[in-house]
Coordinates of N, CA and C in Angstrom, one line a residue:
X1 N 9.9 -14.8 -12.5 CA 8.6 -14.7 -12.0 C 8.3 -13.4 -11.3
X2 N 7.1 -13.4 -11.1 CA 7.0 -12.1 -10.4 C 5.6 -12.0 -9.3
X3 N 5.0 -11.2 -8.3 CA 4.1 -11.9 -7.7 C 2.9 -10.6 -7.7
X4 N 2.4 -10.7 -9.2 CA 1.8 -8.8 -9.2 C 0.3 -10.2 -10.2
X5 N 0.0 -11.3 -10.1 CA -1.0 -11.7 -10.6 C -2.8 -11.3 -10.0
X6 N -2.3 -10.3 -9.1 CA -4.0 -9.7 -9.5 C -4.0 -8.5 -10.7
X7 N -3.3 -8.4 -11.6 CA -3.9 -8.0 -12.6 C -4.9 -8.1 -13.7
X8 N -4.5 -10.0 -13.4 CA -5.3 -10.2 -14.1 C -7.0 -10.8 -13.8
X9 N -7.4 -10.3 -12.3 CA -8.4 -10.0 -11.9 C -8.8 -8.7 -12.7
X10 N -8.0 -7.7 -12.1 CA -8.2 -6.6 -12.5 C -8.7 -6.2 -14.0
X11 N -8.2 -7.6 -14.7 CA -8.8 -6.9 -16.6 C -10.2 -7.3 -16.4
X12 N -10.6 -8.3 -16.0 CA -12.1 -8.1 -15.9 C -12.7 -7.2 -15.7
X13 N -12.4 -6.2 -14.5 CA -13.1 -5.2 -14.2 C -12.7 -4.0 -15.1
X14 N -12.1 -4.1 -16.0 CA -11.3 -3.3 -16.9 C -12.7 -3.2 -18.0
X15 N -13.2 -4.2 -18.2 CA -13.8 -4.2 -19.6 C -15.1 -4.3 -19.1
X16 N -15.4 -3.3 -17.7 CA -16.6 -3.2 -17.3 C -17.0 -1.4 -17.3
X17 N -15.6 -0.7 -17.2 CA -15.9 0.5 -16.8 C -15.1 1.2 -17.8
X18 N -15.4 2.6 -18.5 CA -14.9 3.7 -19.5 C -13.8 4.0 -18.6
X19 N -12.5 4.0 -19.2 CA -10.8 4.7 -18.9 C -11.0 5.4 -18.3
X20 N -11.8 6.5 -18.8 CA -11.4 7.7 -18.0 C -11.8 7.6 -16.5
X21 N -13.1 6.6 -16.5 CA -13.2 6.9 -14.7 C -12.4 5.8 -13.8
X22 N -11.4 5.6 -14.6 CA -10.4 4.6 -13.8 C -9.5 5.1 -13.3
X23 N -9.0 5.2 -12.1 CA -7.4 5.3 -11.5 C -6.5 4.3 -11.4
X24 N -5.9 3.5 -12.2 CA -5.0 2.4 -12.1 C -3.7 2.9 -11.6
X25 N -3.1 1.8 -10.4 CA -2.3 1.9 -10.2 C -2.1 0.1 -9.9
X26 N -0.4 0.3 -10.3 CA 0.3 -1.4 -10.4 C 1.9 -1.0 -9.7
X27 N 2.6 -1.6 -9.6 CA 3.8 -2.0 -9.0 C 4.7 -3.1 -9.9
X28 N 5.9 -2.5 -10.1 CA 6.9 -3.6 -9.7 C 7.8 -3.4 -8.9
X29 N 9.3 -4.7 -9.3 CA 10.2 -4.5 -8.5 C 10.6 -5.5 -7.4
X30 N 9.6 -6.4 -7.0 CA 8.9 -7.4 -6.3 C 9.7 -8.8 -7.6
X31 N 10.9 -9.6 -8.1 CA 11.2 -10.5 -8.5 C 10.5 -11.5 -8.4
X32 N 10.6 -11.9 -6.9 CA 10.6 -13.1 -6.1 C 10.1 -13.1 -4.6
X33 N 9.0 -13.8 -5.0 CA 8.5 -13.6 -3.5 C 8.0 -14.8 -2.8
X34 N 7.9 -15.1 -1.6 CA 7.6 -16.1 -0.6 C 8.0 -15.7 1.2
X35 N 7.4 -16.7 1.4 CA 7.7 -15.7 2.9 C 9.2 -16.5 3.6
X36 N 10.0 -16.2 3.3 CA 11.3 -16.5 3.7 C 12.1 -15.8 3.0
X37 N 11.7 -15.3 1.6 CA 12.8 -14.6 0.9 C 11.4 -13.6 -0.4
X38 N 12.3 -12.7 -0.1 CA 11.8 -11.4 -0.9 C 13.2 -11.2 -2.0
X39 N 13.3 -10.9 -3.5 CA 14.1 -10.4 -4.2 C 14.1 -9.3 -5.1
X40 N 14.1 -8.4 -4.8 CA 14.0 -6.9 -5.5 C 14.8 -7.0 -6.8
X41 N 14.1 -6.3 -7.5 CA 14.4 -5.5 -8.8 C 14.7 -4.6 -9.5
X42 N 15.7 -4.0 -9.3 CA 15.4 -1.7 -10.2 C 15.8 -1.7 -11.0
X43 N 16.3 -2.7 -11.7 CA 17.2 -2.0 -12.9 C 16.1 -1.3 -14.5
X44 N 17.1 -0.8 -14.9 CA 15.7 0.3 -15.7 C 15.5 -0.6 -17.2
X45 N 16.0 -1.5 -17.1 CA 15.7 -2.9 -18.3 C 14.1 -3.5 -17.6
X46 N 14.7 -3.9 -15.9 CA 13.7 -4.6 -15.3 C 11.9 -3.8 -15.6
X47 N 12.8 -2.2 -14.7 CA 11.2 -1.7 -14.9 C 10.2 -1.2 -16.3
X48 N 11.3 -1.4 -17.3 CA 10.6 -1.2 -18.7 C 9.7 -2.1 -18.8
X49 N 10.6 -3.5 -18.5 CA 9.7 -4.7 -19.4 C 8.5 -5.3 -18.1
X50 N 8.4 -4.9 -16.7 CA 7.4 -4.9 -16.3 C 6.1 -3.7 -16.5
X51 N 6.7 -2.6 -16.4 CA 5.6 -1.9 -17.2 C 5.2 -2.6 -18.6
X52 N 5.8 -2.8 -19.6 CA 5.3 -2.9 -21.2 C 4.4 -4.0 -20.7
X53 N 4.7 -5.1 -19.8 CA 3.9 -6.4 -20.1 C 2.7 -6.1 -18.8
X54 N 2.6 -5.3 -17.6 CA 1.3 -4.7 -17.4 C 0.5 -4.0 -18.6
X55 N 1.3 -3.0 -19.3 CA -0.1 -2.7 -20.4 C -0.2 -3.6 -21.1
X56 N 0.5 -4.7 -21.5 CA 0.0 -5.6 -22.6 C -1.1 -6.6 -21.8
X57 N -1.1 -7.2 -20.4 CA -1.8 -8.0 -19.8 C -3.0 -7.3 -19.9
X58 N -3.6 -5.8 -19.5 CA -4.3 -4.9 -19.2 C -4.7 -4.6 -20.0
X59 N -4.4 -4.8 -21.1 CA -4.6 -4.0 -22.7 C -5.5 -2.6 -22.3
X60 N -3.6 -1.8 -21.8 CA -4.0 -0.3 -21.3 C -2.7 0.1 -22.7
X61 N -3.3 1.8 -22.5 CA -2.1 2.6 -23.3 C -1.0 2.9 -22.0
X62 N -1.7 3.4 -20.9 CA -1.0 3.9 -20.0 C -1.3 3.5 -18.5
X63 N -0.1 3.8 -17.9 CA -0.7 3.0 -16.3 C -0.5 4.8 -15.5
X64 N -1.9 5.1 -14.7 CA -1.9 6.0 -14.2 C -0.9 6.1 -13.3
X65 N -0.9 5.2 -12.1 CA 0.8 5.4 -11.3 C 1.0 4.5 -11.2
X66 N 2.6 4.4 -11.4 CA 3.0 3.3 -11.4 C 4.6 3.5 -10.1
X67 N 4.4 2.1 -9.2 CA 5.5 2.2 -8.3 C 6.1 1.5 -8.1
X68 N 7.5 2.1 -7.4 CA 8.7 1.1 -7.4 C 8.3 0.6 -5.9
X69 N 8.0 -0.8 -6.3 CA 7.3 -1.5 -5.0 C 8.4 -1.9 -3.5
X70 N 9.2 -1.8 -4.1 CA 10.5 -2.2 -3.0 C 11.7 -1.5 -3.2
X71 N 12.5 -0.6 -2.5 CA 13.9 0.0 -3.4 C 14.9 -1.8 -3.7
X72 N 15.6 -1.3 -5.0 CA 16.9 -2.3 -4.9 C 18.0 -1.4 -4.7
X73 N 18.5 -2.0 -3.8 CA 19.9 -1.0 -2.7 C 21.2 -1.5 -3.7
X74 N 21.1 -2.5 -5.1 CA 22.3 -2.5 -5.7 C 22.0 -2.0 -7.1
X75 N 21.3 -0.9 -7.2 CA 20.7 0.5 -8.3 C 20.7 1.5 -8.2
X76 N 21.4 2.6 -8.5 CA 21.3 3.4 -7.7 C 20.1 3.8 -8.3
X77 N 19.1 4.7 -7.4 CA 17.7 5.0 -7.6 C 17.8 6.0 -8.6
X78 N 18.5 7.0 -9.1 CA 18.6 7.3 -10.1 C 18.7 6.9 -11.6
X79 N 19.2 5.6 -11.3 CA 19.0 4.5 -13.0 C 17.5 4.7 -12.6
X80 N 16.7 3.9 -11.6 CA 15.6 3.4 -11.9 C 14.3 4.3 -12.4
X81 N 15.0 5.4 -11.7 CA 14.0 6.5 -12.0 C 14.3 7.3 -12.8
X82 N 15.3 7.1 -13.4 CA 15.6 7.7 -15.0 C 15.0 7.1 -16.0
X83 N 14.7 5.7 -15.9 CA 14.2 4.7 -17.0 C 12.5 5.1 -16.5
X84 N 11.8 5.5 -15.5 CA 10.7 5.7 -15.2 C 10.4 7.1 -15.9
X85 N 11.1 8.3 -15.7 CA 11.1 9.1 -16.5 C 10.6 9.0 -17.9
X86 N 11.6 7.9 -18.3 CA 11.5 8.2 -20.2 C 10.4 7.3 -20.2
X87 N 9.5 6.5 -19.4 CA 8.3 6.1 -19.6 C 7.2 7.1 -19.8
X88 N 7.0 7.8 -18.5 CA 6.4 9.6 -18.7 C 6.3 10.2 -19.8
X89 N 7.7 10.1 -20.3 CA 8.1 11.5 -21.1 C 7.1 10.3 -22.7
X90 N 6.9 9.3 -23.0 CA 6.8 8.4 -23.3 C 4.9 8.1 -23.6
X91 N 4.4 8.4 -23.1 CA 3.1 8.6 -22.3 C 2.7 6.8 -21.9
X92 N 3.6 5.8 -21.6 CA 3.2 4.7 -21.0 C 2.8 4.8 -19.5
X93 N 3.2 5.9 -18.4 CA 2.3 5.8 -17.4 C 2.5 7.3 -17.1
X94 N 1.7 7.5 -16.0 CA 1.2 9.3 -15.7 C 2.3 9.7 -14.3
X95 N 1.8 9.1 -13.8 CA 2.6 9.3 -12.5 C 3.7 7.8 -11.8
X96 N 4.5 8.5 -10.9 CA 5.3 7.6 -10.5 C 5.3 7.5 -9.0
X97 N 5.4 6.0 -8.6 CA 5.5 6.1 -7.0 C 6.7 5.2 -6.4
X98 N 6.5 5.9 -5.2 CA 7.6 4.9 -4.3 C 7.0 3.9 -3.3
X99 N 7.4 3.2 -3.1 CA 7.1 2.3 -1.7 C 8.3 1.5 -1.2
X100 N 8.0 2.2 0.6 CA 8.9 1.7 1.6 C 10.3 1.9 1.3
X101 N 9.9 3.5 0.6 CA 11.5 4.2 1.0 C 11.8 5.1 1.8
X102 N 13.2 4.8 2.3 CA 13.8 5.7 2.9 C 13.6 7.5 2.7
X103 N 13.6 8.5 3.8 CA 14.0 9.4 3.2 C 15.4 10.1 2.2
X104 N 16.4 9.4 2.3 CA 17.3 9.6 1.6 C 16.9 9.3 0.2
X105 N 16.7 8.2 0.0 CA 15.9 7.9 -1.4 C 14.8 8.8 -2.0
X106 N 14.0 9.1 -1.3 CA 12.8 9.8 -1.9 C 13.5 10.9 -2.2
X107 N 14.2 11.5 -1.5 CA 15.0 13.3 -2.4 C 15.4 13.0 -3.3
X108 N 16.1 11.7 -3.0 CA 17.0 11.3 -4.6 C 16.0 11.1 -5.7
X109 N 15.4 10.4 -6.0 CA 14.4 10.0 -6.9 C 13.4 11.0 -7.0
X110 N 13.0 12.3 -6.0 CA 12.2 13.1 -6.3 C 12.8 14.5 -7.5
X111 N 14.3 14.2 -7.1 CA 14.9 15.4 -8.3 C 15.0 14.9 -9.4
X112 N 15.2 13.7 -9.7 CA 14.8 13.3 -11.1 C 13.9 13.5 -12.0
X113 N 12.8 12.6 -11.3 CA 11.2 13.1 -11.9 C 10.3 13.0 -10.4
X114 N 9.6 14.4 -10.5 CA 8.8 13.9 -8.7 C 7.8 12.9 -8.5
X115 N 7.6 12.6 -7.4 CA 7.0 11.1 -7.1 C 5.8 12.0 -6.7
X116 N 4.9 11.3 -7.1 CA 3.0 11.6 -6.5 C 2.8 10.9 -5.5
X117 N 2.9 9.7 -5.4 CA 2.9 9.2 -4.2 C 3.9 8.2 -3.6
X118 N 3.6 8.2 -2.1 CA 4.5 7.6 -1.4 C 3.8 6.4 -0.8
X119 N 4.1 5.0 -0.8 CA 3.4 3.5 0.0 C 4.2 3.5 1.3
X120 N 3.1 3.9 2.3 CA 4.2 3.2 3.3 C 3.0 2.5 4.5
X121 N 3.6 1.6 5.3 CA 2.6 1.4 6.2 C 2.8 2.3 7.1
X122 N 1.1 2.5 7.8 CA 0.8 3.9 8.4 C -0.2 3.3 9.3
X123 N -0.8 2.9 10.4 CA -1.9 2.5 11.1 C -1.8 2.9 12.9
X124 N -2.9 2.8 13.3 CA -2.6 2.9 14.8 C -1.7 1.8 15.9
X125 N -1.3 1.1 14.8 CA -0.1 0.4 15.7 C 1.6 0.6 14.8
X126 N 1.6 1.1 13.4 CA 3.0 1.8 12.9 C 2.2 3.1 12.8
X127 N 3.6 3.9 13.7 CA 4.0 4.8 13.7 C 5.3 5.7 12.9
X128 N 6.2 4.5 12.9 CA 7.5 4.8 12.3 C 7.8 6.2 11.5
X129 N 6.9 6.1 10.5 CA 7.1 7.1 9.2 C 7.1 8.5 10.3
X130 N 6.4 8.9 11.3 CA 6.1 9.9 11.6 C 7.2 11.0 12.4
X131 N 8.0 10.7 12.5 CA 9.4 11.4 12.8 C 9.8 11.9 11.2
X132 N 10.3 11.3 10.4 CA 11.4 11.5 9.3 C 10.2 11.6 8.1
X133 N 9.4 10.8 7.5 CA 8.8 10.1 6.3 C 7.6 11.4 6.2
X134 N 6.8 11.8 7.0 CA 5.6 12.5 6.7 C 6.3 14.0 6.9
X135 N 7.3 14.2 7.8 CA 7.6 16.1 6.8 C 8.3 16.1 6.2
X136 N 9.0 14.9 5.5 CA 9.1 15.0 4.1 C 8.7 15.1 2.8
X137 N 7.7 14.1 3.2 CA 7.1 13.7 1.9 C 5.7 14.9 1.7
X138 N 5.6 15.7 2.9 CA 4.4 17.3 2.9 C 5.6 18.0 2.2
X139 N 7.0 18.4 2.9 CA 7.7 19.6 2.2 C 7.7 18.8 0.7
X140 N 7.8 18.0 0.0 CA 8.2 17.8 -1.5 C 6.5 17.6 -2.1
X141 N 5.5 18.4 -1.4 CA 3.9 17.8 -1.8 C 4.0 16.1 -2.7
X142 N 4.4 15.3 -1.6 CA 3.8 14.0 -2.2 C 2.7 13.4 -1.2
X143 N 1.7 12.6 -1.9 CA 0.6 12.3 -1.0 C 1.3 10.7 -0.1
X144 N 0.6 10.8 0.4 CA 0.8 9.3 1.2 C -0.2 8.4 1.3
X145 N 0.3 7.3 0.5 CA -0.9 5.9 0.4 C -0.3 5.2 1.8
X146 N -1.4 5.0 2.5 CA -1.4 4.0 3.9 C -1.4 2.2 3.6
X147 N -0.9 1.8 3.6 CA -1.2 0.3 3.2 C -0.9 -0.2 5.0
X148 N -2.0 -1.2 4.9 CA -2.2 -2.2 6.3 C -2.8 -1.1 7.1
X149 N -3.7 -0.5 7.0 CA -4.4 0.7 8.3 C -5.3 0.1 9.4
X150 N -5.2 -1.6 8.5 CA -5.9 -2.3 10.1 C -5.1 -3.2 10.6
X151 N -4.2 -3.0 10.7 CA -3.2 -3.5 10.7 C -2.6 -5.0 10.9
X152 N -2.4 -5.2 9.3 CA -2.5 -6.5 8.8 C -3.5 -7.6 9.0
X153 N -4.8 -7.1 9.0 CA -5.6 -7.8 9.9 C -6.6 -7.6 11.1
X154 N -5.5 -7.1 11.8 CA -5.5 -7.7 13.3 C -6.9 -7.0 13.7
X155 N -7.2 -5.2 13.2 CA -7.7 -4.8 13.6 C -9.8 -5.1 12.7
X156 N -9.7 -6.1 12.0 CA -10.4 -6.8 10.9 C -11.6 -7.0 11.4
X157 N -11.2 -7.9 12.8 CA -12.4 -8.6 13.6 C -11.6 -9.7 14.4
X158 N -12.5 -10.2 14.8 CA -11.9 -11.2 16.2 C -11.5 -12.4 15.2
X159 N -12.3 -12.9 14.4 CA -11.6 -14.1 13.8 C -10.1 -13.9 13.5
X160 N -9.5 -13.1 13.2 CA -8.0 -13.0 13.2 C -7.3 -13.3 14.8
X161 N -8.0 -12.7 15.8 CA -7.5 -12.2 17.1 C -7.2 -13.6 17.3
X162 N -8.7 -14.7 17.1 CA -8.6 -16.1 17.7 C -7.8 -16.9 17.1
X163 N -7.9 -16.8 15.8 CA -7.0 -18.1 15.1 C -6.7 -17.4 13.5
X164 N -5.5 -17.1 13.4 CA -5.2 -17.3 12.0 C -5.5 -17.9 10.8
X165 N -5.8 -17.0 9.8 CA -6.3 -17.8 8.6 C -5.7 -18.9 8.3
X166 N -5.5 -20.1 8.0 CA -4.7 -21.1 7.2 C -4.0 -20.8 5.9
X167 N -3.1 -21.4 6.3 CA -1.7 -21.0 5.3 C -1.0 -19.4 4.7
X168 N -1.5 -18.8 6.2 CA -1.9 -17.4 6.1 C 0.1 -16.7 6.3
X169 N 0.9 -16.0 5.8 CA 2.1 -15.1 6.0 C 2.1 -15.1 7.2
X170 N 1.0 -14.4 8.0 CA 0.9 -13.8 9.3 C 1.6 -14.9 9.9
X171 N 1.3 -15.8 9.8 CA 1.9 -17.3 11.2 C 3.3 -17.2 10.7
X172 N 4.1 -16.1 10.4 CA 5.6 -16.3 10.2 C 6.4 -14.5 10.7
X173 N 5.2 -13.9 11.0 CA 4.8 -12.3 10.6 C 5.2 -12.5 12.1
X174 N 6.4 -11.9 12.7 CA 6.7 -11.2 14.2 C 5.5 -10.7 15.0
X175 N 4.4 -9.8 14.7 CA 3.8 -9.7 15.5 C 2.7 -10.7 15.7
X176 N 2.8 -11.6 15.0 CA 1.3 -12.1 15.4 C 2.0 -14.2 15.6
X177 N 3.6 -13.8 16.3 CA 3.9 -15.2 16.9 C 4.2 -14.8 18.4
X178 N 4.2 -16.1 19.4 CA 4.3 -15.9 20.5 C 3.7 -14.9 21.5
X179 N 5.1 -14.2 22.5 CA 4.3 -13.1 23.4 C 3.9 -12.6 23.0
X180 N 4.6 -11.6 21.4 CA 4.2 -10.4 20.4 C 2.6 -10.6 20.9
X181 N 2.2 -11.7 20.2 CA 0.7 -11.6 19.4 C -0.4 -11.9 20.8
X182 N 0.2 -12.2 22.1 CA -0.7 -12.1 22.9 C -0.6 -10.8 23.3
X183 N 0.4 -9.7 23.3 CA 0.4 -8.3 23.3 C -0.5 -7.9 22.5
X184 N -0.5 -7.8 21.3 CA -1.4 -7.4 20.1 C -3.1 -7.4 20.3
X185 N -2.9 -8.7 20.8 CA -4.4 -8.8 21.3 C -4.8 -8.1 22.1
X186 N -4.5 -7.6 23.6 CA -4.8 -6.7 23.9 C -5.1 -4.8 23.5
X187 N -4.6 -5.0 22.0 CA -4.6 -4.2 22.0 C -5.8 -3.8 20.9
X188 N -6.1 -4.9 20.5 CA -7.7 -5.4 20.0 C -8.5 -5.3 20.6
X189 N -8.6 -5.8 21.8 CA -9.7 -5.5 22.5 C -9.9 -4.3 23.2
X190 N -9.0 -3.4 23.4 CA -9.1 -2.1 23.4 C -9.9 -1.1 22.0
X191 N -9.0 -1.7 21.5 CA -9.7 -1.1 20.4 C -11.5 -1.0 19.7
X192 N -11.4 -2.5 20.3 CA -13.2 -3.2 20.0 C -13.9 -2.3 21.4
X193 N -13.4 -1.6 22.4 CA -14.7 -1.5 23.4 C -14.9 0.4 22.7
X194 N -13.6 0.7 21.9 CA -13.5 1.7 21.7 C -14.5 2.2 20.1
X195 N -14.6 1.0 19.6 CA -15.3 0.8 18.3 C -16.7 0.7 18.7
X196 N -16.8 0.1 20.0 CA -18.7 -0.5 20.2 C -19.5 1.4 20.9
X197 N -18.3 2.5 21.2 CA -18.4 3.3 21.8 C -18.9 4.0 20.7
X198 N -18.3 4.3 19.7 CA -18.4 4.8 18.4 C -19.9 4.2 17.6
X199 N -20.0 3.3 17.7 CA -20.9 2.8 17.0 C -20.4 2.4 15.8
X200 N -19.4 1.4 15.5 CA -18.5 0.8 14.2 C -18.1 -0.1 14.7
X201 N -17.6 -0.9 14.1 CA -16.5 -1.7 13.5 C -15.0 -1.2 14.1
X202 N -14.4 -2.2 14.7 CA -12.9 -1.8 15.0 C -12.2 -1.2 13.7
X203 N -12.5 -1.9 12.3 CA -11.5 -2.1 11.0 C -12.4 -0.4 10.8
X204 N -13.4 0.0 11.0 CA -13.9 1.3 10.5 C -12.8 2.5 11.4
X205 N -12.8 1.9 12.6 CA -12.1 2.9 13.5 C -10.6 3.2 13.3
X206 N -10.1 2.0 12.9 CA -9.0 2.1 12.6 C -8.5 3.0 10.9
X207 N -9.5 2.9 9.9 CA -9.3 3.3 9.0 C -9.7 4.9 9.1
X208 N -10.7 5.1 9.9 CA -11.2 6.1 10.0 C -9.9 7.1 10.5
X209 N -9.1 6.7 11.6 CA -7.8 7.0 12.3 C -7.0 7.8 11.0
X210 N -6.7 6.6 10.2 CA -5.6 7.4 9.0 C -6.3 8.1 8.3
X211 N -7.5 8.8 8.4 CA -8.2 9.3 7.5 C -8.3 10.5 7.9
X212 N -8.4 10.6 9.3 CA -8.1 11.9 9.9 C -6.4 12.1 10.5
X213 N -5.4 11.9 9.6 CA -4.2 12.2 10.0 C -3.7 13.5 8.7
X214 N -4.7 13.4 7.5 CA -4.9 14.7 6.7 C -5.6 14.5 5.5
X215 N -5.6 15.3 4.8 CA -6.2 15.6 3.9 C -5.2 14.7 2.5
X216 N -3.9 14.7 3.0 CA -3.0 14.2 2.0 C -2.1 12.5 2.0
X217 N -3.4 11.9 3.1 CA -3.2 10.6 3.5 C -4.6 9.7 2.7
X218 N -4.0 8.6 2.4 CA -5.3 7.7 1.9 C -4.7 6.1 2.0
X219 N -6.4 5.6 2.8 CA -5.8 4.3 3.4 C -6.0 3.1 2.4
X220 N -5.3 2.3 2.1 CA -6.1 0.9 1.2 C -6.1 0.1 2.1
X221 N -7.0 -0.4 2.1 CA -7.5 -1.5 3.6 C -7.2 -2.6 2.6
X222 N -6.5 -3.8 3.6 CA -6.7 -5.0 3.2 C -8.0 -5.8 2.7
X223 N -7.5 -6.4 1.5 CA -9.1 -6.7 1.0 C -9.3 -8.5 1.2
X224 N -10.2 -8.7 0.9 CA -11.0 -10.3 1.4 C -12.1 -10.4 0.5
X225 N -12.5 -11.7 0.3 CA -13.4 -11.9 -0.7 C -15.0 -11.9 0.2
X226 N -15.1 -11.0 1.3 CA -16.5 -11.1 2.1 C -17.1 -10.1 2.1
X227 N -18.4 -10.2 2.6 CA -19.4 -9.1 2.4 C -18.9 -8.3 3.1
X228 N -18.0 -8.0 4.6 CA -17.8 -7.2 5.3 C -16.3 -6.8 5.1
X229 N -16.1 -6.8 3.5 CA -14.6 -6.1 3.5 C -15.3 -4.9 2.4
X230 N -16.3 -4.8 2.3 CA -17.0 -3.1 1.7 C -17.6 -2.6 2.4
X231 N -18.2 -2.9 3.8 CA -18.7 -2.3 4.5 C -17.5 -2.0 5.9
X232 N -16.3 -2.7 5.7 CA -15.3 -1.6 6.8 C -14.3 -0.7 6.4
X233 N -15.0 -0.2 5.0 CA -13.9 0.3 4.1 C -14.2 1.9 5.1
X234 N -15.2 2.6 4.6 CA -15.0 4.2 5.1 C -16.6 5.0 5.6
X235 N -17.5 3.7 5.8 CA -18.5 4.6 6.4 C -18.3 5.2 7.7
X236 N -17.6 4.8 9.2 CA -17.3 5.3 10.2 C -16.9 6.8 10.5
X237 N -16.3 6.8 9.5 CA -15.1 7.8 8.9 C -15.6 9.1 9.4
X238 N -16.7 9.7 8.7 CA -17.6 10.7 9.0 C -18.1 10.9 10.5
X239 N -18.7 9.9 11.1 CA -18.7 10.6 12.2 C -18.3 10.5 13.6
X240 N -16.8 10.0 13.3 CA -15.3 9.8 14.5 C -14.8 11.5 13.9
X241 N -14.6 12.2 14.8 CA -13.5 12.7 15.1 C -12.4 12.8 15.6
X242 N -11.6 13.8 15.6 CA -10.3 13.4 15.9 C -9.7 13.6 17.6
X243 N -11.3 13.7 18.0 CA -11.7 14.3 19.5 C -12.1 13.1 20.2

C-alpha cells in the first residue's frame, strides 16, 4: 500500500487544464503509513514502479518533479538516485526532489543527478534547517519547498488553538499534547495581535514570513476543503515586510 491517494483527485483537475500550464509534482517512498508507524522505501525497483503507476493513474507521459518523500537509511541514496536518473535520462519525469534530508545525503544524491528541489519544514516555529540545510542547498543552487509554514495548523486560526480537529494526527503530534501545546498557544496569540497589526490573517503572516526568507524559498500551506484555505494562501505577502 502506499498513502500518495490524492492523485487521484488530482486527475480530475488534470482533464481540466492543457499540460503545458501544469507543474506536477508527486512523491514516493512513503510504503506505509499511520500515525504510530511510518515505513520507507528507496529501492530503485520500488521508485520505478511508483513512478510508472503515477503516470499510469494520471495518464501523464511525464511527472515534472518527482521526490524521494522520506530517505531509506537501508539504500544507499546512490541506488535510489541512480534508478531516478535513468527515469530523466528516460523522459518519464523532469526533475528530481528530496524531502527531509540530511545534509550528508543531499551532496550524495546531488552528484549523481542534481536535485531541484529540496521539502523541508520551514515556518516561524522550525527553524532547524537554518544552521546546516539552507547554505547548502543555496551553494548546490537547489530551491527550497517549505511544507507546514503555518505550522501544522496551529497558525490556521483559533479553531485549531481551541480544539483539534477529530480524528486529526495532531492529537498524537508532540507539540500540540500537554504542556507543549499550552506553550504553542501562546505563541498564537502573539502571533494573532501581530496579524490584526498587519491587517491579515495570522496563516497570511506566517506564510508571508517564508516568503520573505528569499527568492529561492516557496511555501505549500496546508490545504482544507474551506473557503478560507484560498484566501490565507499569499495575499498578505505583498504588503508585510521584512521590517
Amino acid at each position: 500500500m502506499d498513502c500518495y491517494l490524492s492523485r487521484n483527485h488530482i486527475l480530475q483537475a488534470l482533464k481540466q487544464l492543457p499540460r503545458e500550464k501544469i507543474q506536477l509534482a508527486t512523491k514516493f517512498g512513503v510504503f506505509k503509513f499511520d500515525p504510530t508507524l511510518v515505513v520507507v522505501k528507496g529501492t530503485p525497483e520500488y521508485a520505478r514502479s511508483c513512478c510508472e503507476t503515477s503516470l499510469r493513474r494520471l495518464r501523464l507521459e511525464y511527472i515534472d518533479l518527482f521526490y524521494v518523500h522520506r530517505i531509506d537509511t537501508t539504500v544507499p541514496i546512490e541506488e535510489t538516485m541512480g534508478e531516478l536518473k535513468k527515469l530523466v535520462e528516460e523522459g518519464k519525469i523532469r526533475y528530481i526532489g528530496l524531502s527531509e534530508a540530511n545534509s550528508d545525503t543531499i551532496r550524495r544524491a546531488h552528484a549523481v543527478r542534481p536535485i531541484t528541489a529540496l521539502q523541508m519544514e520551514y515556518s516561524l516555529w522550525t527553524h532547524d534547517i537554518e544552521e546546516e540545510i539552507i547554505p547548502l542547498y543555496r551553494e548546490l543552487g537547489i530551491g527550497l519547498v517549505s511544507y507546514s509554514p503555518v505550522g501544522r495548523g496551529l497558525f490556521a486560526g483559533k479553531a485549531v488553538v481551541e480544539i483539534l480537529p477529530p480524528n486529526s494526527f495532531l492529537e498524537t503530534h508532540p507539540r500540540f499534547t500537554g504542556q507543549n501545546f499550552e506553550k504553542n498557544k501562546t505563541i498564537y496569540l502573539r502571533l494573532e495581535a501581530l496579524a490584526k497589526k498587519h491587517g491579515c490573517t495570522p496563516a497570511q503572516l506566517a506564510i508571508a514570513w517564508v516568503l520573505h526568507q528569499g527568492d529561492d524559498v516557496v511555501p505549500i500551506p496546508d490545504c482544507a476543503p474551506t473557503e478560507s484555505a484560498i484566501e490565507e494562501v499569499f495575499p498578505a505577502s505583498e504588503s508585510i515586510t521584512t521590517s
